[in-house]
């Protein structure tokens, strides 16, 4: 079931002076893999990731990561969930992700999770603020759950 109304135009990006968001896809595989594999402990300690099994402590292969990215891209195309890569400006490095999915305990709530790599930890707060504003202004959601920073 679509997370947004049929006539809603899903935003393709969010741009700030420090980063931009773009739909996550297979083209991000190597950069995404590098961003999270060096930051597993940091991500697992990020608000909202308690109780998650991702990222796996033991890591995962580049091929398995690609399968995850393809799944997220398929969800985006079906409009059942939206995952964005966080790209550093102006360098172009993948430094994190933002996930918008229905909450498992209440499908009327959109659950938002975001992370940044350990080396860019100072952007966690600005990312949370920017995404929170973006959701309030540009998205049709009435109930959002996004762990405070």
mmCIF file of C-alpha atoms in Angstrom:
data_model
loop_
_atom_site.group_PDB
_atom_site.id
_atom_site.type_symbol
_atom_site.label_atom_id
_atom_site.label_comp_id
_atom_site.label_asym_id
_atom_site.label_seq_id
_atom_site.Cartn_x
_atom_site.Cartn_y
_atom_site.Cartn_z
ATOM 1 C CA UNK A 1 0.000 0.000 0.000
ATOM 2 C CA UNK A 2 1.304 3.432 -0.951
ATOM 3 C CA UNK A 3 2.631 5.565 1.874
ATOM 4 C CA UNK A 4 1.496 8.749 0.105
ATOM 5 C CA UNK A 5 -1.594 9.729 -1.921
ATOM 6 C CA UNK A 6 -1.547 8.832 -5.628
ATOM 7 C CA UNK A 7 -1.477 12.470 -6.719
ATOM 8 C CA UNK A 8 1.377 13.426 -4.369
ATOM 9 C CA UNK A 9 4.639 14.282 -6.143
ATOM 10 C CA UNK A 10 7.389 12.681 -4.083
ATOM 11 C CA UNK A 11 10.298 15.083 -3.476
ATOM 12 C CA UNK A 12 13.437 13.995 -5.298
ATOM 13 C CA UNK A 13 15.836 15.983 -3.147
ATOM 14 C CA UNK A 14 16.456 18.149 -0.137
ATOM 15 C CA UNK A 15 19.378 20.546 -0.401
ATOM 16 C CA UNK A 16 21.137 22.430 2.395
ATOM 17 C CA UNK A 17 24.527 24.116 2.537
ATOM 18 C CA UNK A 18 26.094 21.016 4.120
ATOM 19 C CA UNK A 19 24.368 18.073 2.440
ATOM 20 C CA UNK A 20 21.716 17.014 -0.013
ATOM 21 C CA UNK A 21 19.350 14.086 -0.051
ATOM 22 C CA UNK A 22 18.658 12.051 -3.169
ATOM 23 C CA UNK A 23 16.811 8.749 -3.611
ATOM 24 C CA UNK A 24 19.021 5.831 -2.570
ATOM 25 C CA UNK A 25 19.781 3.384 -5.334
ATOM 26 C CA UNK A 26 22.311 0.894 -6.689
ATOM 27 C CA UNK A 27 24.489 3.742 -7.958
ATOM 28 C CA UNK A 28 25.343 4.520 -4.316
ATOM 29 C CA UNK A 29 26.452 0.991 -3.419
ATOM 30 C CA UNK A 30 30.200 1.407 -2.950
ATOM 31 C CA UNK A 31 29.962 4.847 -1.316
ATOM 32 C CA UNK A 32 27.055 3.775 0.932
ATOM 33 C CA UNK A 33 28.859 0.594 1.968
ATOM 34 C CA UNK A 34 32.003 2.566 2.826
ATOM 35 C CA UNK A 35 29.985 5.126 4.829
ATOM 36 C CA UNK A 36 28.283 2.673 7.157
ATOM 37 C CA UNK A 37 30.842 -0.114 7.492
ATOM 38 C CA UNK A 38 33.270 2.242 9.196
ATOM 39 C CA UNK A 39 30.542 3.570 11.490
ATOM 40 C CA UNK A 40 28.633 0.530 12.775
ATOM 41 C CA UNK A 41 28.947 1.329 16.496
ATOM 42 C CA UNK A 42 28.159 4.996 15.881
ATOM 43 C CA UNK A 43 25.024 4.199 13.854
ATOM 44 C CA UNK A 44 23.771 1.612 16.349
ATOM 45 C CA UNK A 45 24.118 4.289 19.071
ATOM 46 C CA UNK A 46 22.162 6.869 17.036
ATOM 47 C CA UNK A 47 18.708 7.710 18.454
ATOM 48 C CA UNK A 48 16.061 5.555 16.790
ATOM 49 C CA UNK A 49 18.320 2.592 16.021
ATOM 50 C CA UNK A 50 17.940 0.834 19.360
ATOM 51 C CA UNK A 51 16.495 -2.614 18.786
ATOM 52 C CA UNK A 52 17.453 -2.637 15.105
ATOM 53 C CA UNK A 53 19.525 -5.444 13.641
ATOM 54 C CA UNK A 54 20.998 -3.070 11.053
ATOM 55 C CA UNK A 55 23.751 -2.352 10.621
ATOM 56 C CA UNK A 56 24.925 -5.864 11.361
ATOM 57 C CA UNK A 57 27.839 -5.898 13.797
ATOM 58 C CA UNK A 58 29.730 -8.273 11.520
ATOM 59 C CA UNK A 59 29.138 -6.063 8.456
ATOM 60 C CA UNK A 60 28.000 -7.430 5.114
ATOM 61 C CA UNK A 61 29.347 -7.934 1.648
ATOM 62 C CA UNK A 62 29.104 -5.343 -1.076
ATOM 63 C CA UNK A 63 26.770 -7.723 -2.952
ATOM 64 C CA UNK A 64 24.379 -7.995 0.000
ATOM 65 C CA UNK A 65 24.484 -4.222 0.432
ATOM 66 C CA UNK A 66 23.535 -3.864 -3.238
ATOM 67 C CA UNK A 67 20.529 -6.122 -2.688
ATOM 68 C CA UNK A 68 19.429 -3.861 0.200
ATOM 69 C CA UNK A 69 19.789 -0.764 -1.978
ATOM 70 C CA UNK A 70 17.791 -2.401 -4.761
ATOM 71 C CA UNK A 71 15.037 -3.260 -2.257
ATOM 72 C CA UNK A 72 14.919 0.344 -1.027
ATOM 73 C CA UNK A 73 14.813 1.622 -4.620
ATOM 74 C CA UNK A 74 11.919 -0.770 -5.387
ATOM 75 C CA UNK A 75 10.043 0.479 -2.294
ATOM 76 C CA UNK A 76 10.579 4.045 -3.508
ATOM 77 C CA UNK A 77 9.235 3.170 -6.971
ATOM 78 C CA UNK A 78 6.190 1.454 -5.406
ATOM 79 C CA UNK A 79 5.789 4.418 -3.011
ATOM 80 C CA UNK A 80 5.691 2.084 0.009
ATOM 81 C CA UNK A 81 8.781 3.582 1.642
ATOM 82 C CA UNK A 82 11.328 6.229 0.821
ATOM 83 C CA UNK A 83 15.055 6.033 1.472
ATOM 84 C CA UNK A 84 17.461 8.832 0.662
ATOM 85 C CA UNK A 85 21.245 8.954 0.543
ATOM 86 C CA UNK A 86 22.769 11.845 2.435
ATOM 87 C CA UNK A 87 25.445 13.328 0.171
ATOM 88 C CA UNK A 88 28.002 15.780 1.526
ATOM 89 C CA UNK A 89 28.133 19.140 -0.258
ATOM 90 C CA UNK A 90 30.277 19.921 -2.179
ATOM 91 C CA UNK A 91 32.454 16.771 -1.922
ATOM 92 C CA UNK A 92 29.779 14.320 -3.124
ATOM 93 C CA UNK A 93 30.599 11.620 -0.562
ATOM 94 C CA UNK A 94 27.763 9.484 0.831
ATOM 95 C CA UNK A 95 27.726 10.265 4.551
ATOM 96 C CA UNK A 96 24.395 8.804 5.672
ATOM 97 C CA UNK A 97 20.809 7.783 4.961
ATOM 98 C CA UNK A 98 17.256 8.822 5.776
ATOM 99 C CA UNK A 99 14.438 6.238 5.857
ATOM 100 C CA UNK A 100 10.691 7.001 5.709
ATOM 101 C CA UNK A 101 8.540 3.899 6.292
ATOM 102 C CA UNK A 102 5.221 3.074 7.939
ATOM 103 C CA UNK A 103 5.650 2.191 11.609
ATOM 104 C CA UNK A 104 5.399 -1.542 12.278
ATOM 105 C CA UNK A 105 3.093 -0.992 15.240
ATOM 106 C CA UNK A 106 0.810 1.568 13.525
ATOM 107 C CA UNK A 107 0.624 1.925 9.741
ATOM 108 C CA UNK A 108 -0.853 5.422 10.047
ATOM 109 C CA UNK A 109 2.433 6.665 11.531
ATOM 110 C CA UNK A 110 5.476 7.366 9.382
ATOM 111 C CA UNK A 111 8.632 6.305 11.143
ATOM 112 C CA UNK A 112 11.763 8.217 10.238
ATOM 113 C CA UNK A 113 15.309 7.056 10.901
ATOM 114 C CA UNK A 114 18.497 8.790 9.900
ATOM 115 C CA UNK A 115 22.189 8.269 10.409
ATOM 116 C CA UNK A 116 25.422 9.908 9.458
ATOM 117 C CA UNK A 117 28.856 8.327 9.422
ATOM 118 C CA UNK A 118 31.016 8.637 12.529
ATOM 119 C CA UNK A 119 33.367 11.005 10.715
ATOM 120 C CA UNK A 120 30.482 13.425 10.070
ATOM 121 C CA UNK A 121 28.720 13.005 13.442
ATOM 122 C CA UNK A 122 28.371 16.772 13.831
ATOM 123 C CA UNK A 123 25.812 16.711 11.002
ATOM 124 C CA UNK A 124 23.380 14.439 12.866
ATOM 125 C CA UNK A 125 21.563 17.370 14.509
ATOM 126 C CA UNK A 126 21.426 19.536 11.364
ATOM 127 C CA UNK A 127 20.165 16.531 9.356
ATOM 128 C CA UNK A 128 17.434 15.852 11.924
ATOM 129 C CA UNK A 129 16.373 19.521 11.877
ATOM 130 C CA UNK A 130 16.367 19.782 8.075
ATOM 131 C CA UNK A 131 14.450 16.524 7.595
ATOM 132 C CA UNK A 132 11.921 17.468 10.290
ATOM 133 C CA UNK A 133 11.212 20.798 8.536
ATOM 134 C CA UNK A 134 11.070 19.087 5.134
ATOM 135 C CA UNK A 135 8.539 16.544 6.364
ATOM 136 C CA UNK A 136 6.370 19.269 7.928
ATOM 137 C CA UNK A 137 6.409 21.495 4.828
ATOM 138 C CA UNK A 138 6.753 19.249 1.766
ATOM 139 C CA UNK A 139 5.203 15.912 2.720
ATOM 140 C CA UNK A 140 1.552 14.977 3.429
ATOM 141 C CA UNK A 141 2.198 13.049 6.652
ATOM 142 C CA UNK A 142 0.066 13.853 9.692
ATOM 143 C CA UNK A 143 1.778 11.477 12.136
ATOM 144 C CA UNK A 144 5.553 11.249 12.183
ATOM 145 C CA UNK A 145 7.788 9.449 14.665
ATOM 146 C CA UNK A 146 11.419 10.587 14.509
ATOM 147 C CA UNK A 147 13.714 10.088 17.518
ATOM 148 C CA UNK A 148 14.796 13.397 19.032
ATOM 149 C CA UNK A 149 18.399 14.503 18.955
#
